[in-house]
């Protein structure tokens, strides 16, 4: 076992001060790089609407020659959309809102036939910049909340002196499971995205042990969420429920041994076909029914796929 001298206080400082974390918010900012690149872009956007408002017509044709038809289509859509309904459209097209987008608005203002249209374009530019800024502020608030959740669960995994042990001892894993159960559905898609971003940054910094701690956190979370989802809908056969609970409460490194005991041993109450049916039909249907492309769906699908493969292999041993 490897012990790590980095205490939780130091770990919090390192993670909170050095990680540039994305957040998957309700407006579907799903990928990590969107938040990082948009924050950088937003600082450069503010000068452009100000220039539009004063109608300083600096020639920009040579710069916006690269503007695409999709940008013009987006602008046309935004011009038809009330301000109160603009946010989802901007969120779904966030990577297109860059300097070139605002320069395209400037060119359209230059080419406008009358002052009324120029005023409309100027207001659109200001509204887009203001709306994006509001989205980023709310994303920051979500980020802080999810960062606190991750830090709290990492604290549960640490020893009394704030150090980590890998593998994480069984008593701390059990405490972690209880903490995740207590939080329930409060741990959602943004939580998963935040943990993955922590892992990415820790990996980039060569903190392999922290990556492993975070990976275990995600595994336990995935197991607990699948257990909770399995309770939904039709009642499960008690033997199948017991096999699923025993398997998901074990670490993936222990799955083969647990699955053999639960499915193909002389004392097993659940047969492999029933267990595989649960994973493929009920659990697979639930996961596929989640929002497509979400971090939570991706995590559960990956975890379920691994479990299904291992269960199939164990079931084949009895054939």
Short mmCIF file of C-alpha atoms in Angstrom, two decimals:
data_model
loop_
_atom_site.label_atom_id
_atom_site.label_comp_id
_atom_site.label_asym_id
_atom_site.label_seq_id
_atom_site.Cartn_x
_atom_site.Cartn_y
_atom_site.Cartn_z
CA UNK A 1 0.00 0.00 0.00
CA UNK A 2 1.20 3.46 -0.84
CA UNK A 3 0.56 6.29 1.59
CA UNK A 4 0.47 9.92 0.51
CA UNK A 5 1.69 12.80 2.62
CA UNK A 6 -0.50 15.38 0.94
CA UNK A 7 -3.12 16.33 3.56
CA UNK A 8 -6.66 17.22 2.69
CA UNK A 9 -6.09 20.91 3.37
CA UNK A 10 -3.16 20.99 0.99
CA UNK A 11 -5.08 18.85 -1.46
CA UNK A 12 -7.98 21.29 -1.45
CA UNK A 13 -5.68 24.21 -2.06
CA UNK A 14 -3.92 22.43 -4.89
CA UNK A 15 -7.13 21.32 -6.57
CA UNK A 16 -9.12 24.50 -6.12
CA UNK A 17 -6.30 26.85 -7.06
CA UNK A 18 -4.90 24.97 -10.03
CA UNK A 19 -7.84 23.25 -11.70
CA UNK A 20 -9.72 25.06 -14.42
CA UNK A 21 -12.89 22.99 -14.14
CA UNK A 22 -15.78 22.90 -16.60
CA UNK A 23 -19.39 22.42 -15.51
CA UNK A 24 -22.24 20.73 -17.35
CA UNK A 25 -25.13 23.02 -16.48
CA UNK A 26 -28.83 22.87 -17.25
CA UNK A 27 -28.27 24.63 -20.51
CA UNK A 28 -26.21 21.64 -21.74
CA UNK A 29 -22.61 22.84 -21.59
CA UNK A 30 -21.53 19.19 -21.74
CA UNK A 31 -17.85 19.16 -22.67
CA UNK A 32 -14.90 20.24 -20.61
CA UNK A 33 -13.27 22.45 -23.22
CA UNK A 34 -16.41 24.54 -23.80
CA UNK A 35 -16.21 26.23 -20.43
CA UNK A 36 -12.47 26.82 -20.66
CA UNK A 37 -12.52 28.30 -24.15
CA UNK A 38 -15.70 30.33 -23.63
CA UNK A 39 -14.31 32.08 -20.55
CA UNK A 40 -11.29 33.16 -22.56
CA UNK A 41 -13.47 34.35 -25.42
CA UNK A 42 -15.88 36.25 -23.25
CA UNK A 43 -13.19 38.73 -22.18
CA UNK A 44 -12.52 39.61 -25.79
CA UNK A 45 -16.22 39.97 -26.68
CA UNK A 46 -16.95 43.01 -24.57
CA UNK A 47 -15.04 45.45 -26.72
CA UNK A 48 -16.90 44.44 -29.87
CA UNK A 49 -20.45 45.29 -28.74
CA UNK A 50 -19.16 48.62 -27.41
CA UNK A 51 -17.78 49.40 -30.83
CA UNK A 52 -21.04 48.41 -32.44
CA UNK A 53 -22.99 50.63 -30.07
CA UNK A 54 -21.00 53.66 -31.15
CA UNK A 55 -21.18 52.57 -34.82
CA UNK A 56 -17.50 53.01 -35.50
CA UNK A 57 -17.36 51.46 -38.95
CA UNK A 58 -13.84 50.15 -39.19
CA UNK A 59 -13.48 47.99 -42.31
CA UNK A 60 -13.51 44.36 -41.21
CA UNK A 61 -14.35 42.62 -44.46
CA UNK A 62 -10.94 41.01 -44.79
CA UNK A 63 -11.23 39.56 -41.27
CA UNK A 64 -14.74 38.17 -41.58
CA UNK A 65 -14.20 36.65 -44.99
CA UNK A 66 -13.88 33.33 -43.17
CA UNK A 67 -17.38 33.62 -41.65
CA UNK A 68 -19.42 30.55 -42.49
CA UNK A 69 -22.99 30.13 -43.64
CA UNK A 70 -23.78 28.48 -40.31
CA UNK A 71 -22.82 31.70 -38.52
CA UNK A 72 -25.19 33.71 -40.68
CA UNK A 73 -27.92 31.16 -40.01
CA UNK A 74 -27.27 31.43 -36.27
CA UNK A 75 -27.45 35.22 -36.39
CA UNK A 76 -30.72 35.05 -38.32
CA UNK A 77 -32.12 32.66 -35.71
CA UNK A 78 -31.06 34.93 -32.86
CA UNK A 79 -32.62 37.97 -34.53
CA UNK A 80 -35.96 36.14 -34.60
CA UNK A 81 -35.68 34.95 -31.01
CA UNK A 82 -36.93 36.91 -27.98
CA UNK A 83 -34.22 37.69 -25.44
CA UNK A 84 -35.94 35.49 -22.84
CA UNK A 85 -35.60 32.45 -25.13
CA UNK A 86 -32.07 33.09 -26.40
CA UNK A 87 -30.03 31.24 -23.77
CA UNK A 88 -30.65 27.64 -24.95
CA UNK A 89 -29.74 28.59 -28.50
CA UNK A 90 -26.50 30.21 -27.38
CA UNK A 91 -25.67 27.24 -25.17
CA UNK A 92 -26.11 24.76 -28.02
CA UNK A 93 -23.93 26.92 -30.30
CA UNK A 94 -21.45 28.15 -27.70
CA UNK A 95 -18.35 27.24 -29.74
CA UNK A 96 -19.58 29.46 -32.58
CA UNK A 97 -19.75 32.55 -30.34
CA UNK A 98 -16.23 33.87 -30.82
CA UNK A 99 -14.57 37.04 -32.09
CA UNK A 100 -15.44 36.14 -35.65
CA UNK A 101 -19.12 35.98 -34.70
CA UNK A 102 -19.06 39.54 -33.36
CA UNK A 103 -17.00 40.76 -36.28
CA UNK A 104 -19.64 39.30 -38.57
CA UNK A 105 -22.25 41.34 -36.69
CA UNK A 106 -20.06 44.42 -37.18
CA UNK A 107 -19.90 43.80 -40.92
CA UNK A 108 -23.68 43.34 -41.06
CA UNK A 109 -24.06 46.65 -39.23
CA UNK A 110 -21.78 48.33 -41.80
CA UNK A 111 -23.88 46.91 -44.64
CA UNK A 112 -27.28 47.80 -43.09
CA UNK A 113 -29.50 50.04 -45.21
CA UNK A 114 -30.92 52.13 -42.40
CA UNK A 115 -30.29 53.25 -38.84
CA UNK A 116 -33.10 51.11 -37.47
CA UNK A 117 -31.46 47.88 -38.64
CA UNK A 118 -28.08 49.04 -37.32
CA UNK A 119 -29.68 49.67 -33.93
CA UNK A 120 -31.20 46.18 -34.00
CA UNK A 121 -27.84 44.55 -34.76
CA UNK A 122 -26.14 46.57 -32.05
CA UNK A 123 -28.74 45.49 -29.49
CA UNK A 124 -28.33 41.86 -30.57
CA UNK A 125 -24.57 42.03 -30.02
CA UNK A 126 -25.04 43.51 -26.56
CA UNK A 127 -27.73 40.98 -25.66
CA UNK A 128 -25.58 38.03 -26.74
CA UNK A 129 -22.60 39.26 -24.71
CA UNK A 130 -24.78 39.91 -21.65
CA UNK A 131 -26.50 36.53 -21.89
CA UNK A 132 -23.24 34.63 -22.19
CA UNK A 133 -21.82 36.48 -19.21
CA UNK A 134 -24.86 35.46 -17.15
CA UNK A 135 -24.48 31.85 -18.24
CA UNK A 136 -20.85 31.85 -17.18
CA UNK A 137 -21.66 33.34 -13.79
CA UNK A 138 -24.23 30.62 -13.10
CA UNK A 139 -21.81 27.99 -14.35
CA UNK A 140 -19.23 29.32 -11.89
CA UNK A 141 -21.75 28.96 -9.07
CA UNK A 142 -22.46 25.37 -10.11
CA UNK A 143 -18.74 24.77 -10.34
CA UNK A 144 -18.15 25.94 -6.79
CA UNK A 145 -20.99 23.76 -5.49
CA UNK A 146 -19.77 20.64 -7.29
CA UNK A 147 -16.17 21.30 -6.27
CA UNK A 148 -17.33 21.39 -2.64
CA UNK A 149 -19.15 18.06 -3.11
CA UNK A 150 -16.06 16.42 -4.58
CA UNK A 151 -13.82 17.78 -1.84
CA UNK A 152 -16.23 16.55 0.82
CA UNK A 153 -16.27 13.02 -0.56
CA UNK A 154 -12.49 13.00 -0.94
CA UNK A 155 -12.26 13.95 2.73
CA UNK A 156 -14.33 10.87 3.55
CA UNK A 157 -11.80 8.72 1.69
CA UNK A 158 -8.83 10.19 3.58
CA UNK A 159 -7.43 8.90 6.86
CA UNK A 160 -7.66 10.78 10.12
CA UNK A 161 -4.46 12.71 9.39
CA UNK A 162 -5.70 13.75 5.95
CA UNK A 163 -3.61 11.35 3.89
CA UNK A 164 -4.78 8.89 1.24
CA UNK A 165 -4.12 5.17 1.09
CA UNK A 166 -4.41 3.27 -2.19
CA UNK A 167 -6.19 0.89 -2.34
CA UNK A 168 -8.71 2.75 -0.19
CA UNK A 169 -9.41 0.68 2.97
CA UNK A 170 -12.75 -1.12 3.16
CA UNK A 171 -14.02 0.91 6.12
CA UNK A 172 -13.49 4.19 4.24
CA UNK A 173 -15.14 2.78 1.13
CA UNK A 174 -18.18 1.88 3.22
CA UNK A 175 -18.23 5.39 4.71
CA UNK A 176 -17.96 6.78 1.19
CA UNK A 177 -20.93 4.67 0.04
CA UNK A 178 -23.02 5.95 2.94
CA UNK A 179 -22.07 9.55 2.14
CA UNK A 180 -23.05 9.08 -1.51
CA UNK A 181 -26.36 7.52 -0.50
CA UNK A 182 -27.06 10.45 1.82
CA UNK A 183 -26.53 12.92 -1.03
CA UNK A 184 -28.72 10.90 -3.39
CA UNK A 185 -29.72 12.64 -6.61
CA UNK A 186 -27.91 15.83 -5.57
CA UNK A 187 -24.89 14.21 -7.19
CA UNK A 188 -25.76 14.63 -10.84
CA UNK A 189 -24.24 15.21 -14.25
CA UNK A 190 -22.25 18.26 -13.16
CA UNK A 191 -20.73 16.29 -10.28
CA UNK A 192 -19.49 13.60 -12.66
CA UNK A 193 -18.09 16.22 -15.06
CA UNK A 194 -16.28 17.91 -12.19
CA UNK A 195 -14.67 14.68 -10.95
CA UNK A 196 -13.55 13.85 -14.50
CA UNK A 197 -12.04 17.30 -14.87
CA UNK A 198 -10.17 16.84 -11.57
CA UNK A 199 -8.87 13.53 -12.90
CA UNK A 200 -7.75 15.08 -16.17
CA UNK A 201 -5.85 17.85 -14.42
CA UNK A 202 -4.30 15.49 -11.87
CA UNK A 203 -3.22 13.21 -14.72
CA UNK A 204 -1.65 16.13 -16.58
CA UNK A 205 0.25 17.03 -13.41
CA UNK A 206 1.51 13.49 -12.93
CA UNK A 207 -0.46 12.93 -9.70
CA UNK A 208 -1.18 9.27 -10.38
CA UNK A 209 -2.31 8.48 -6.86
CA UNK A 210 -4.87 11.29 -6.89
CA UNK A 211 -6.13 10.02 -10.24
CA UNK A 212 -6.64 6.59 -8.66
CA UNK A 213 -8.49 8.05 -5.66
CA UNK A 214 -10.81 9.97 -7.99
CA UNK A 215 -11.32 6.89 -10.17
CA UNK A 216 -12.40 4.91 -7.11
CA UNK A 217 -14.76 7.75 -6.17
CA UNK A 218 -16.41 7.54 -9.60
CA UNK A 219 -16.62 3.74 -9.43
CA UNK A 220 -18.36 3.79 -6.06
CA UNK A 221 -20.68 6.54 -7.23
CA UNK A 222 -21.56 4.56 -10.38
CA UNK A 223 -22.21 1.41 -8.35
CA UNK A 224 -24.48 3.23 -5.90
CA UNK A 225 -26.41 4.98 -8.69
CA UNK A 226 -26.95 1.69 -10.55
CA UNK A 227 -28.17 0.06 -7.32
CA UNK A 228 -30.62 2.92 -6.82
CA UNK A 229 -31.83 2.73 -10.41
CA UNK A 230 -32.32 -1.02 -10.14
CA UNK A 231 -35.00 -0.40 -7.50
CA UNK A 232 -37.12 1.53 -9.97
CA UNK A 233 -40.06 -0.05 -11.79
CA UNK A 234 -40.82 -3.74 -11.59
CA UNK A 235 -39.87 -5.71 -8.48
CA UNK A 236 -36.68 -7.71 -8.76
CA UNK A 237 -36.40 -11.35 -7.85
CA UNK A 238 -34.75 -11.51 -4.43
CA UNK A 239 -31.93 -13.76 -5.66
CA UNK A 240 -31.15 -11.42 -8.54
CA UNK A 241 -31.29 -8.40 -6.25
CA UNK A 242 -28.89 -10.08 -3.83
CA UNK A 243 -26.42 -10.95 -6.58
CA UNK A 244 -26.50 -7.41 -7.97
CA UNK A 245 -26.04 -5.86 -4.51
CA UNK A 246 -23.14 -8.15 -3.64
CA UNK A 247 -21.43 -7.41 -6.95
CA UNK A 248 -21.87 -3.65 -6.95
CA UNK A 249 -20.76 -3.37 -3.34
CA UNK A 250 -17.48 -5.02 -4.34
CA UNK A 251 -14.66 -3.23 -6.11
CA UNK A 252 -14.22 -4.06 -9.84
CA UNK A 253 -11.00 -5.91 -8.97
CA UNK A 254 -13.14 -8.33 -6.93
CA UNK A 255 -15.95 -8.81 -9.44
CA UNK A 256 -14.81 -12.11 -10.92
CA UNK A 257 -14.62 -13.78 -7.52
CA UNK A 258 -17.96 -12.33 -6.37
CA UNK A 259 -19.71 -13.20 -9.64
CA UNK A 260 -18.52 -16.79 -9.46
CA UNK A 261 -19.85 -17.07 -5.92
CA UNK A 262 -23.17 -15.46 -6.84
CA UNK A 263 -23.83 -17.09 -10.22
CA UNK A 264 -22.07 -20.43 -10.70
CA UNK A 265 -21.12 -21.80 -7.30
CA UNK A 266 -22.98 -24.70 -5.67
CA UNK A 267 -24.45 -22.30 -3.12
CA UNK A 268 -25.60 -19.62 -5.59
CA UNK A 269 -29.30 -18.74 -5.70
CA UNK A 270 -29.16 -16.66 -8.89
CA UNK A 271 -28.40 -18.10 -12.30
CA UNK A 272 -26.23 -16.29 -14.84
CA UNK A 273 -29.02 -15.87 -17.40
CA UNK A 274 -31.28 -14.01 -14.95
CA UNK A 275 -28.43 -11.76 -13.87
CA UNK A 276 -27.42 -10.99 -17.45
CA UNK A 277 -31.05 -10.30 -18.31
CA UNK A 278 -31.22 -7.71 -15.55
CA UNK A 279 -28.08 -5.97 -16.75
CA UNK A 280 -28.97 -6.04 -20.45
CA UNK A 281 -32.66 -5.30 -20.32
CA UNK A 282 -33.66 -3.35 -17.24
CA UNK A 283 -30.38 -1.57 -16.45
CA UNK A 284 -29.44 -1.03 -20.07
CA UNK A 285 -32.83 0.50 -20.83
CA UNK A 286 -32.58 2.89 -17.87
CA UNK A 287 -29.11 4.10 -18.83
CA UNK A 288 -30.03 4.54 -22.49
CA UNK A 289 -33.03 6.59 -21.39
CA UNK A 290 -30.82 9.21 -19.77
CA UNK A 291 -29.97 12.48 -21.59
CA UNK A 292 -27.82 11.47 -24.54
CA UNK A 293 -24.20 12.52 -24.30
CA UNK A 294 -24.34 13.48 -20.63
CA UNK A 295 -21.35 12.77 -18.40
CA UNK A 296 -23.56 10.71 -16.07
CA UNK A 297 -24.87 8.53 -18.89
CA UNK A 298 -21.36 7.98 -20.23
CA UNK A 299 -20.06 6.95 -16.81
CA UNK A 300 -22.90 4.52 -16.06
CA UNK A 301 -22.81 3.05 -19.57
CA UNK A 302 -19.08 2.39 -19.27
CA UNK A 303 -19.44 0.87 -15.80
CA UNK A 304 -22.41 -1.28 -16.82
CA UNK A 305 -20.65 -2.46 -19.99
CA UNK A 306 -17.63 -3.60 -17.97
CA UNK A 307 -19.83 -5.44 -15.48
CA UNK A 308 -21.82 -7.06 -18.27
CA UNK A 309 -18.65 -8.29 -19.97
CA UNK A 310 -17.30 -9.75 -16.76
CA UNK A 311 -20.63 -11.44 -15.95
CA UNK A 312 -20.78 -12.98 -19.42
CA UNK A 313 -17.26 -14.36 -19.02
CA UNK A 314 -18.10 -15.90 -15.66
CA UNK A 315 -21.35 -17.33 -16.99
CA UNK A 316 -19.45 -18.92 -19.86
CA UNK A 317 -17.27 -20.78 -17.36
CA UNK A 318 -20.28 -22.86 -16.34
CA UNK A 319 -21.29 -23.69 -19.91
#
